[in-house]
Amino acid sequence: MSATISNRSFRPYTGEKARISRAYDYLILVLALFLFIGAFHLHFALTVGDWDFWVDWKDRQYWPLVTPLMGITFPAAVQYVMWNKFRLPMGATLCVAALLIGTWVTRIFAYHYWNFFPINMVLPATMLPGALVLDFILMLSNSLTVTAIFGGAAFALLFYPSNWPIFGMFHVPVEQGNGQVTVADLFGFQYIRTGMPEYLRIIERGTLRTYGQYATPLSAFCSALLCTLMYTLWWYIGKWFSTTRYLNKI
Amino acid sequence: MKMILAKTLMSFCLVFSVYLMDVRTAMAHGEKALEPFIRMRTIQWYDVHWSKQAFNVNEEISVSGKFHVAEDWPIGVPKPEASFLNISTPGPVLIRTERYLNGKPWTNSVALEPGGDYDFKVVLKGRLPGRYHIHPFFNLKDAGQVMGPGVWLDIAGDPSDFTNPAKIINGEVIDMESYGFTNGVWWHAFWGILATAWLLWWVRRPLFIPRYRMLEAGMEDELITPQDKLIAKSAMVAVPVMVLAFNAMANNNLPNTIPLQASLDQILPLPAKVNAGIVNVDTLKAEYRVAERAMRFDLKIDNQSNAPLHIGEFSTANAYFLNKELPVAHQDLSDSSSVSEEGMSLDNNDAIKPGEQRTLTMVVKDGLWESEKLDGLIRDADSRIGGLLFLYDLTGKRYISSITAAVIPKFN
Ligand SMILES: [Cu+2]
């Protein structure tokens, strides 16, 4: 990038120019918000999918592994643009907030009003605390490496504890059919889903569980490691897609 | 700008189509979509009965019935190692409160045994008024949905009459329709407000063009003030501390949580009801006459019971073909829609005497072969037919055989 305007000759916008520039800010913000609501939400629905939709998929193993890993993608790319082009440390928070808006809208309209599921059965998870920390770290470090390692890890590690206050109460046992199930499992049994038999749930399976009761921390650390790589990958995807050639003409 | 707009619109369309796909799988139960050999040779349903077909919101009804798992399970279909008896509904217009297999409570999935006999009962409770077309059906892992017979249910009343209390293990009664909702909204609001505050902190300043120009001018240090840094530093500590503190609080409030339950239920088949060894039926040959829509079986029947027997009906994939010459009543088919009252005829209708072995020809002829899309069998990779043959003695006692044979098509 060549600095076409020298430091000394720099004049901030004033008057009409400032007003137009401000209007442009709002236009971009609104469009970005809708774009992220649409695109990130679609990406999330197709990758995390059922783990995020249903309360009886939110297990100790796959949910805290898959959700941050797929959730850090768009924030990383948007952080690149927002930070490297505008020094705005809000890319991750903006993305995750947009995702949550989209998620809440579809849970209420598509799942509740259209398909009759109680909303508490399809409550979304939050990744906002992780996204905030990701933005703070990028702003304070101004470094891809530091943000990928510490931000990526924080994003993954904060996921389960920030959601436990929401979903913990669905893990209280209930007696059903001479056995114990969680309230979450009871939702899955009672509220009929034609295309979702119980065995289809990918939960609590495989070798991650072999270390006794420590399924969640193991999953979270595994996710933290992968998030570091995923963050870097999507940072470069953000770089690839971003261009300021339109701005240069202004 | 046009590009962004077009992209935005496109993403909306994509998102919307994902929901359409979701809804389509919920609505269309595809009862005739599966290949005929799977519908005829996996779960063989009979005696399916609904306790009521018109009822009110919050009223409980049940559907019960029996099924035989075919011995001749198709090689192309994975064995039923995880199976789930489901109800095809357009969303939870009913809830499933209890389910039993062979009289045992049944919550998760179960492994079925080919050749096994089972009876089931599902208790349902009306939730949303309306008229719904509903089947019991099996989700078979990696194989698909095998439908049981369908009926129309009428649910009357007011949706607000619906209640769904559940008793958690410490004795507290919760309302499933609202449990955890306010709490969830509260936490989302809490983090949402913090995130909004952070976003507004930046959005209140001139954003894109001015900041880009400053950055290009090498004045990027002025874009982040010491105050910004102070806030970010303290929040970077405060957010994780809050997360861990709230997590610890939640843990303290919930001392007895358990992981999601993911075990398979263990329920063994009943003592043999079908192919129980008293009456043995061997299918020597099966022929399908396409033009006449008639399946012709050569059967060898060995009656080891101590009563004379008549063949009463043949059923496959929820289609029933009855022998009108049968002197006693057949199974209650009042709920069934695919019944051919006179579809079956025999070359010899005399009773098969105790100890007698007889070879006879049974012709099962009806448009149902076509309308139920069962005739596609002859063009399938697996063109073996399967079904249940019901024999009765004069007191109405019933013997059931699961018969199976390769089908030879006759085109004229
Ligand atoms: Cu149907």
Tab-separated table of C-alpha atoms and ligand atoms in Angstrom, chain B residues 29 31-32 88 133-135 147-151 337, ligand 1:
chain	number	residue	atom	x	y	z
B	29	HIS	CA	-43.306	-39.028	5.429
B	31	GLU	CA	-44.679	-43.842	2.895
B	32	LYS	CA	-44.324	-45.208	-0.632
B	88	SER	CA	-45.002	-39.138	11.601
B	133	HIS	CA	-52.474	-37.637	8.795
B	134	ILE	CA	-50.342	-39.777	11.051
B	135	HIS	CA	-48.468	-43.082	10.916
B	147	MET	CA	-44.123	-46.840	7.636
B	148	GLY	CA	-46.878	-48.514	9.577
B	149	PRO	CA	-50.519	-47.982	8.586
B	150	GLY	CA	-51.702	-44.362	8.558
B	151	VAL	CA	-54.861	-42.762	9.925
B	337	SER	CA	-57.151	-47.674	4.218
C	1	CU	CU	-49.833	-41.815	4.922
